[in-house]
C-alpha positions as a Python dict, from the first residue, in 0.01 Angstrom:
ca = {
    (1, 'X'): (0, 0, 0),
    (2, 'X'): (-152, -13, 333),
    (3, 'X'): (-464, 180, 413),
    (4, 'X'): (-544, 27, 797),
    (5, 'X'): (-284, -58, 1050),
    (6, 'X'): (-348, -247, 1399),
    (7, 'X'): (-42, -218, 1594),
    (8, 'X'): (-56, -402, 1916),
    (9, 'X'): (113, -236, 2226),
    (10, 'X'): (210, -325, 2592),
    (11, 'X'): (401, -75, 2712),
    (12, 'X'): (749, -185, 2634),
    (13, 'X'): (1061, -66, 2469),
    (14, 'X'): (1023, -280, 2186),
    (15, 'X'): (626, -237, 2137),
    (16, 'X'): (744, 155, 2114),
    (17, 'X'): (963, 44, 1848),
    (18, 'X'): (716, -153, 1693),
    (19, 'X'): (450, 153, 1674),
    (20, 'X'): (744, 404, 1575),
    (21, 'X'): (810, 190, 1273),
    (22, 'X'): (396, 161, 1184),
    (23, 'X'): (407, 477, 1235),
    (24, 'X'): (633, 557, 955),
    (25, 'X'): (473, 287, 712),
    (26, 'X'): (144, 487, 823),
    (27, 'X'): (258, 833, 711),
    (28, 'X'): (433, 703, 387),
    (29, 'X'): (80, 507, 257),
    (30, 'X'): (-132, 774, 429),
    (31, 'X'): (-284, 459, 659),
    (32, 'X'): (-515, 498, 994),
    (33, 'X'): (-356, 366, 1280),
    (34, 'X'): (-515, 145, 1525),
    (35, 'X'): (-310, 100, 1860),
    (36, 'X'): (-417, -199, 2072),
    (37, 'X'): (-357, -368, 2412),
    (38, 'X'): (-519, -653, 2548),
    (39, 'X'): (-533, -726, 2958),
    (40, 'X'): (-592, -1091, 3095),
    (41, 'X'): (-880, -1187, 3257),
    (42, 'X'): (-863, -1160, 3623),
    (43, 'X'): (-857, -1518, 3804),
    (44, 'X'): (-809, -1582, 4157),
    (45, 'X'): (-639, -1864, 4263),
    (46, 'X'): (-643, -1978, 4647),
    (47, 'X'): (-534, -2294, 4796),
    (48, 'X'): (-757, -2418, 5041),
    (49, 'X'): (-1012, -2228, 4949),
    (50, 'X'): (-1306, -2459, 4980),
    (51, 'X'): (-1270, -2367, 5382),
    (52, 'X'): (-1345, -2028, 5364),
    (53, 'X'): (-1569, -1778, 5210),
    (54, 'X'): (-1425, -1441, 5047),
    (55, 'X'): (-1654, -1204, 4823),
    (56, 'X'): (-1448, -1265, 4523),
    (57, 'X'): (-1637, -1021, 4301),
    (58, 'X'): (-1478, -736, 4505),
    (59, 'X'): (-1132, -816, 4442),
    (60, 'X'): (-1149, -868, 4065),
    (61, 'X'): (-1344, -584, 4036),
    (62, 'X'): (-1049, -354, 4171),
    (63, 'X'): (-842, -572, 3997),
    (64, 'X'): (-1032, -478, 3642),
    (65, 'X'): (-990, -169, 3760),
    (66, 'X'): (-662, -86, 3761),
    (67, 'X'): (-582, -293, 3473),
    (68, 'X'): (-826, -48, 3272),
    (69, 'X'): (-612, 235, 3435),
    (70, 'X'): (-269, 86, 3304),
    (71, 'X'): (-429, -42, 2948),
    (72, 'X'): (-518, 392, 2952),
    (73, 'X'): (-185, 461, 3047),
    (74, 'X'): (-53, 253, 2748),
    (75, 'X'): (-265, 386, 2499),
    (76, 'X'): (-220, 743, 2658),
    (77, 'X'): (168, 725, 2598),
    (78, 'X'): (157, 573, 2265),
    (79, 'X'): (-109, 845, 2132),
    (80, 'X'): (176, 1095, 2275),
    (81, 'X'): (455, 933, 2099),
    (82, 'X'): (238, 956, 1781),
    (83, 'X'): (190, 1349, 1815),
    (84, 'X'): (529, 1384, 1801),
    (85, 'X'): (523, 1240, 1475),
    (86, 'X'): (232, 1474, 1375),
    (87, 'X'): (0, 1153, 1382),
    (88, 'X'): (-310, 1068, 1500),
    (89, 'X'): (-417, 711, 1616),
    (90, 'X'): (-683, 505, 1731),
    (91, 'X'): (-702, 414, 2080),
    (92, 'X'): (-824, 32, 2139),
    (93, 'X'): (-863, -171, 2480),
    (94, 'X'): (-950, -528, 2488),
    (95, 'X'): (-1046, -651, 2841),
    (96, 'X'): (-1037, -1002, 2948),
    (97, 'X'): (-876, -1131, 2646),
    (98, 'X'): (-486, -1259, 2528),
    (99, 'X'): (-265, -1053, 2323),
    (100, 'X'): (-273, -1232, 2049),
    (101, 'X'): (-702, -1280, 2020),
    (102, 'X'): (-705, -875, 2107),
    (103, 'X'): (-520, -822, 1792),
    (104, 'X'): (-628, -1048, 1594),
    (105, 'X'): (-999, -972, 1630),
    (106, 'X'): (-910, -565, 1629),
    (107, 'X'): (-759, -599, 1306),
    (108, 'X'): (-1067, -826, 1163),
    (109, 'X'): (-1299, -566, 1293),
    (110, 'X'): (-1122, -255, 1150),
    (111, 'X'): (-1053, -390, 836),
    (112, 'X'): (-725, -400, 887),
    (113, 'X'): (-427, -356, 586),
    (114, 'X'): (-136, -483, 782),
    (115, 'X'): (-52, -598, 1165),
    (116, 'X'): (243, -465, 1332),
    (117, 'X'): (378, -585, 1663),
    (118, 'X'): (649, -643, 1913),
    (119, 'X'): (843, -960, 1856),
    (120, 'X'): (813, -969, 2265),
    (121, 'X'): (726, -779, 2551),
    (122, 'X'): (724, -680, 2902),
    (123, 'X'): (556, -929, 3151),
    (124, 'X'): (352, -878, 3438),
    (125, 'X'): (17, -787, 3557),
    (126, 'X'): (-203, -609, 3264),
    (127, 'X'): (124, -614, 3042),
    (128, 'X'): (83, -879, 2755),
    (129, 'X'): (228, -913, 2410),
    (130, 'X'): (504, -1220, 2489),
    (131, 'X'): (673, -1355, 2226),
    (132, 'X'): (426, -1662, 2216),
    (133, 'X'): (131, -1417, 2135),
    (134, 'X'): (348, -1242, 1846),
    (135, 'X'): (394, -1675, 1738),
    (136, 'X'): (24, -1681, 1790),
    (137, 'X'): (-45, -1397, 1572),
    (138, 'X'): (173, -1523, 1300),
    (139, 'X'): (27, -1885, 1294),
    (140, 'X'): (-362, -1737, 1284),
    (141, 'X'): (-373, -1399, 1119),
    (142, 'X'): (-443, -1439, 729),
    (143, 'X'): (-337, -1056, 745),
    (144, 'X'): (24, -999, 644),
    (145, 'X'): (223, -941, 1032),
    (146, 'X'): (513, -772, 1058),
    (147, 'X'): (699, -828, 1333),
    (148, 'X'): (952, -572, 1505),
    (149, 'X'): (1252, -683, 1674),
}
């Protein structure tokens, strides 16, 4: 039934849930699996600014940085959770980009069968997949979503 599964991920409880469940649809249809997470772009926002000059480059470089490191992380523990399954997946990071475009343009690009996601997840710095992106997913993917609650 499916042959290509993007499942997006942010680290959460539930997005475990959600990739233990494509998981199982995977191994029942024989499907790839494609695990995704998305980190925002990096923005710096200081009042006042305009009176002082700070090399900004610097700062959202190390920012980038260790928002690569945690988007590893992520993918690192999901591609663990899938061995324990006996599974294999795909490892995806999308820089600079929200939850909902990461996944969206990961499944267009892979051909994807089916998307699987979190209904919501954790918030915070490099940690994406709210409930509005799983909403944004649904309203723009014309591949069937399912969504995990």
């Amino acid at each position: 039934m499916y042959s290509r599964i993007v499942v997006g991920i942010d680290g959460s409880e539930l997005a475990n849930k959600a990739l233990r469940h494509a998981l199982k649809l995977a191994k029942e249809s024989e499907a790839r699996v494609f695990v995704v997470t998305a980190t925002e772009p990096s923005l710096i926002i200081a009042p006042g600014a305009e009176m002082m000059a700070v090399n900004t480059g610097e700062i959202i470089a190390e920012l980038e940085a260790a928002k690569t490191k945690s988007a590893a992380a992520t993918l690192d523990e999901a591609e663990e959770l899938a061995k324990t399954t006996g599974q294999t997946i795909e490892k995806i990071h999308v820089p600079s980009s929200l939850a909902a475009d990461a996944i969206i343009s990961t499944a267009q690009a892979q051909g994807a069968s089916l998307i699987v996601m979190g209904s919501h997840g954790r918030r915070g710095l490099g940690r994406l997949l709210l409930g509005s992106q799983a909403s944004e997913v649904l309203a723009r993917s014309d591949i069937p979503v399912l969504v995990v609650k």
